[in-house]
C-alpha cells in the first residue's frame, strides 16, 4: 500500500486475508461474521488506520445522517431540556443534530428550513404549527420528513406532531385559579402573532374565564417578548390599574419569575397580596421563592419520542407519521392562593 494515500477497503481485505465483501460485512453487520474473522479485520483496520468513507455511504443511501431542528430561541431554558433529550436519542440512533434559532421571526424560520433542506438533512423538527404552507410544501416536494413538537392540534394539512394541547392545559390552570376565588385576573402572554403556542394558551384562559362568568378584560391582558425583565414591566402595568388583578397568569415561567420579582419590589407578598402562575415547569419554577404554580410540560419525554418518531419516518422514507398527544399537568405550588382579604 502507498503510505501517501489513505487506506482503502481493498487494502484492509488484503491485509486481513479476506474478501472486500467480508470487510464490508464486518464493519456494517458484525454479527454476520465469525469472531475470528472479525478480529483479523479489526486488527487490519487499526494497523492501516482505515476510515470508512461515510460521505460516499450516505450518498449511496441517499441519506446524510443529519437531522435539523429549528427552534424559536436559545436565550432561555424553555426548549433546552427537550432538545437535549432529542439530541441524546438521535445520537443513540446514529444521527447528528443541526440546530438553528429563528428568534420568533417567521421569515427567518422559513429561510432556515429551506437552508437545512437544501443541505441534505434527512428530517426536520419544528416548533408549533404556525408557518407559511409554502414552506411545508417545499419539504413535501423534497420528500423530507418533518415533525412538530410543543403542540398537538391535529387537522387537515397539519404535519405530524408530538406535543400537548396548549389551550386545554392553560384552561386547567385557569380553573385552578378560579377555584381560589379569583375573578379579576390579569394575563402576561408572549406575542401571539406567529406563535400558535402563545395564542392557544391565551385562548384557553379566555375560554375558561368566560365560562365562569368572569371574562378577561381587555386592559388585563398584555403581550410581550419572553424575558424576566419584560415580565416585570408587564406586571407593573397591570398592577398600576385602579382595580388591579388579584391573580396574574403568565404565558411561561420566565415571565412569571419576572412578575414575582416586580411584586417584591412593590412590597407585595406572593400569594398573600397577589397570586402568580407560569407555564412549562422549567428548573426556574422550583427554585423561585415561593416555588411557582405552573403547568408541567414533559420536555424530555417529548424530545426523546420526537427523535424516535422522526428517525422512523426517515427510515420508512415517508413524510406521513403518527401524531402523539402527551399530558401537560397543573402543578400547584406556593404562588397560588385565595383572593386577598
XYZ file of C-alpha atoms in Angstrom:
341
model
C 0.000 0.000 0.000
C 1.212 3.536 -0.815
C 1.816 5.304 2.537
C 0.967 8.670 0.928
C -2.681 7.783 0.345
C -5.451 6.795 2.813
C -6.091 3.083 3.236
C -8.925 1.670 1.158
C -11.324 -1.192 1.774
C -9.289 -3.390 -0.600
C -6.143 -2.723 1.439
C -7.890 -3.898 4.625
C -9.113 -7.022 2.811
C -5.594 -7.845 1.544
C -4.037 -7.267 4.993
C -6.636 -9.461 6.719
C -6.609 -12.145 4.053
C -10.356 -11.879 3.350
C -12.548 -10.510 0.578
C -13.667 -6.885 0.370
C -17.247 -8.095 0.856
C -16.256 -9.721 4.151
C -14.658 -6.470 5.342
C -17.842 -4.596 4.441
C -19.981 -7.124 6.326
C -17.705 -6.920 9.346
C -17.978 -3.137 9.507
C -21.696 -2.887 8.783
C -23.145 -6.162 10.133
C -20.535 -7.602 12.536
C -22.946 -10.237 13.846
C -22.832 -11.888 10.406
C -19.055 -12.518 10.647
C -17.299 -15.141 12.773
C -15.385 -13.822 15.809
C -12.028 -14.918 14.386
C -12.582 -13.222 11.044
C -13.920 -10.112 12.764
C -10.787 -9.918 14.931
C -8.494 -10.144 11.870
C -10.433 -7.441 10.043
C -10.443 -5.079 13.031
C -6.727 -5.642 13.526
C -6.164 -4.713 9.885
C -8.364 -1.612 10.251
C -6.291 -0.485 13.253
C -2.938 -1.294 11.614
C -3.741 0.603 8.413
C -5.689 3.457 10.022
C -8.631 2.769 7.733
C -11.590 5.178 7.982
C -14.844 4.271 6.162
C -15.970 6.754 3.545
C -19.151 7.822 5.342
C -19.849 10.585 2.844
C -19.925 8.107 -0.018
C -22.041 5.730 2.054
C -24.531 8.481 2.804
C -24.670 9.434 -0.863
C -25.337 5.840 -1.850
C -28.052 5.538 0.750
C -29.426 8.963 -0.170
C -29.085 9.949 3.495
C -26.817 12.415 5.261
C -27.133 11.133 8.813
C -28.165 14.638 9.894
C -31.425 15.810 11.457
C -32.235 19.518 11.647
C -34.182 21.397 14.309
C -35.417 24.977 14.084
C -36.332 26.408 17.486
C -37.663 29.881 18.311
C -34.933 30.864 20.804
C -31.785 29.758 22.604
C -31.952 32.596 25.126
C -33.844 30.743 27.842
C -34.428 27.216 29.065
C -37.904 26.668 27.603
C -36.660 24.397 24.813
C -33.307 23.287 26.270
C -34.404 20.164 28.170
C -36.494 18.753 25.325
C -33.832 19.489 22.738
C -31.178 17.805 24.878
C -33.267 14.629 25.079
C -33.908 14.886 21.318
C -30.165 15.083 20.646
C -29.343 12.203 23.004
C -31.823 9.896 21.290
C -30.604 10.909 17.827
C -27.026 10.188 18.869
C -28.045 6.736 20.105
C -29.592 6.102 16.693
C -26.533 7.284 14.760
C -27.713 10.748 13.741
C -26.154 14.188 14.147
C -28.272 17.194 15.142
C -28.081 20.585 13.433
C -29.863 23.419 15.287
C -30.999 26.841 14.092
C -32.777 29.563 16.093
C -35.370 31.770 14.401
C -35.738 34.410 17.155
C -39.529 34.058 16.778
C -39.253 35.537 13.243
C -41.430 33.665 10.778
C -39.479 34.732 7.700
C -36.170 33.698 9.271
C -37.609 30.316 10.257
C -38.717 29.747 6.654
C -35.241 30.623 5.387
C -33.603 28.281 7.892
C -35.921 25.417 6.978
C -35.136 25.852 3.293
C -31.391 26.022 4.017
C -31.393 22.855 6.110
C -33.443 21.077 3.452
C -31.047 22.193 0.703
C -28.069 20.930 2.708
C -29.458 17.437 2.784
C -30.841 16.956 6.272
C -32.775 13.713 6.466
C -35.585 15.166 8.612
C -36.618 18.285 10.495
C -38.011 19.042 13.945
C -40.145 22.199 14.040
C -41.845 24.013 16.909
C -45.576 24.618 16.593
C -47.813 24.519 13.538
C -47.834 28.194 12.542
C -45.877 28.846 9.328
C -46.410 29.618 5.669
C -47.858 26.487 3.988
C -45.405 27.066 1.141
C -42.578 26.069 3.489
C -44.031 22.668 4.284
C -44.871 22.198 0.610
C -41.143 22.525 -0.141
C -40.383 19.786 2.382
C -43.095 17.552 0.947
C -41.796 18.078 -2.587
C -38.302 17.052 -1.489
C -39.668 14.097 0.496
C -38.134 15.369 3.742
C -39.998 14.189 6.857
C -40.904 16.965 9.322
C -42.306 16.639 12.808
C -43.853 19.345 15.004
C -43.260 19.438 18.773
C -44.544 21.539 21.696
C -48.041 21.478 20.206
C -50.773 18.984 19.419
C -53.554 20.233 17.201
C -54.307 17.630 14.536
C -56.187 18.743 11.479
C -56.198 18.662 7.669
C -52.860 19.596 6.172
C -51.048 19.508 9.515
C -47.617 17.995 9.911
C -47.329 15.019 12.267
C -46.857 16.252 15.836
C -45.788 15.120 19.263
C -46.810 17.540 21.960
C -49.654 18.679 24.133
C -52.822 20.752 23.895
C -51.669 24.213 24.986
C -55.205 25.605 25.213
C -56.541 22.736 27.314
C -53.533 22.773 29.661
C -53.822 26.503 30.298
C -57.587 26.206 30.739
C -56.988 23.665 33.507
C -54.633 26.092 35.239
C -57.201 28.886 34.874
C -59.747 26.597 36.521
C -57.395 26.199 39.489
C -57.065 29.999 39.740
C -60.835 30.422 39.633
C -61.243 27.754 42.300
C -59.283 30.004 44.669
C -61.971 32.662 44.225
C -60.154 34.947 41.778
C -62.295 36.816 39.276
C -60.129 39.866 38.467
C -57.371 38.024 36.598
C -54.516 39.529 34.606
C -52.537 37.810 31.872
C -48.974 38.334 30.670
C -48.672 36.498 27.356
C -45.977 36.083 24.754
C -46.640 37.842 21.457
C -49.366 35.762 19.812
C -48.511 36.871 16.257
C -46.890 33.883 14.560
C -46.838 31.882 17.817
C -49.622 29.324 17.992
C -48.492 28.060 21.411
C -48.951 31.501 22.976
C -52.171 32.037 21.056
C -53.620 28.738 22.256
C -52.641 29.340 25.878
C -54.335 32.723 25.830
C -57.386 31.178 24.181
C -57.542 28.570 26.938
C -57.617 31.276 29.609
C -60.259 33.289 27.783
C -62.456 30.238 27.321
C -62.315 29.170 30.954
C -62.834 32.680 32.369
C -65.774 33.306 30.045
C -67.374 30.014 31.077
C -67.046 31.086 34.729
C -68.756 34.424 34.064
C -65.532 36.381 34.588
C -64.371 37.234 31.045
C -60.832 38.526 30.602
C -60.950 42.338 30.469
C -59.007 43.849 27.526
C -56.888 46.003 29.847
C -55.956 42.920 31.856
C -54.036 41.252 29.002
C -50.524 42.312 27.979
C -48.470 40.674 25.225
C -44.690 40.964 25.400
C -41.495 39.151 24.463
C -40.176 36.376 26.696
C -37.835 37.665 29.404
C -37.598 38.231 33.144
C -37.377 41.993 32.750
C -40.316 42.067 30.336
C -42.410 40.040 32.760
C -41.708 42.608 35.453
C -42.626 45.563 33.258
C -45.898 43.920 32.237
C -46.733 43.066 35.865
C -46.223 46.685 36.902
C -48.518 47.848 34.100
C -51.267 45.503 35.295
C -50.908 46.482 38.940
C -50.989 50.204 38.122
C -54.671 49.950 37.171
C -57.145 51.438 39.602
C -58.646 47.969 40.025
C -55.611 45.655 39.732
C -55.848 41.884 39.328
C -55.727 39.573 42.322
C -54.036 36.887 40.208
C -51.677 37.151 37.215
C -51.339 34.223 34.822
C -48.150 34.230 32.746
C -47.522 32.517 29.428
C -44.347 30.853 30.707
C -42.208 30.510 33.813
C -39.685 33.142 32.721
C -42.363 35.827 32.540
C -43.794 34.602 35.843
C -40.467 34.918 37.664
C -40.148 38.437 36.280
C -43.615 39.203 37.647
C -42.653 37.771 41.049
C -39.564 39.953 41.184
C -41.617 43.039 40.326
C -44.119 42.118 43.042
C -41.355 42.002 45.657
C -40.025 45.377 44.527
C -43.529 46.808 45.021
C -43.648 45.386 48.532
C -46.254 42.771 47.616
C -46.218 39.277 49.081
C -46.933 36.317 46.766
C -49.524 34.807 47.135
C -50.882 36.782 50.118
C -51.314 40.004 48.118
C -51.360 38.640 44.565
C -51.157 35.164 43.035
C -48.865 34.433 40.067
C -48.730 31.370 37.785
C -46.453 30.247 34.965
C -46.261 27.542 32.300
C -43.535 24.985 31.363
C -42.187 23.870 34.769
C -38.538 24.528 33.958
C -35.975 24.402 36.782
C -36.550 28.085 37.466
C -40.057 27.268 38.704
C -38.798 25.064 41.536
C -36.082 27.439 42.798
C -38.341 30.508 42.783
C -39.364 31.814 46.216
C -42.042 30.676 46.767
C -41.968 27.824 44.233
C -44.087 28.587 41.187
C -47.511 27.158 40.406
C -47.291 26.203 36.749
C -48.072 23.625 34.057
C -45.614 20.765 33.764
C -44.546 20.107 30.178
C -42.988 16.644 29.598
C -39.957 18.133 27.862
C -37.620 15.131 27.958
C -40.252 12.562 27.004
C -41.342 14.787 24.135
C -37.772 15.246 22.879
C -36.885 11.580 23.154
C -40.040 10.346 21.447
C -39.824 13.050 18.768
C -36.385 11.765 17.807
C -37.673 8.201 17.596
C -40.677 9.135 15.501
C -38.636 11.273 13.124
C -35.940 8.636 12.635
C -38.656 6.058 11.965
C -40.155 8.354 9.324
C -36.732 8.777 7.719
C -36.198 5.021 7.717
C -39.601 4.412 6.140
C -38.953 7.184 3.601
C -42.310 8.761 4.372
C -43.466 12.280 5.210
C -46.557 10.859 6.913
C -46.249 9.846 10.530
C -48.364 9.445 13.656
C -49.325 12.329 15.912
C -48.930 11.729 19.632
C -50.580 13.754 22.389
C -48.749 13.961 25.708
C -50.202 15.133 29.003
C -49.321 18.565 30.416
C -50.375 18.697 34.059
C -51.079 21.508 36.519
C -48.523 21.678 39.347
C -49.808 23.522 42.412
C -47.054 25.166 44.444
C -46.667 28.235 46.594
C -47.571 31.161 44.335
C -51.303 30.470 44.036
C -53.543 31.267 46.967
C -57.017 32.618 47.764
C -58.202 36.124 46.934
C -56.638 38.657 49.344
C -58.776 39.826 52.240
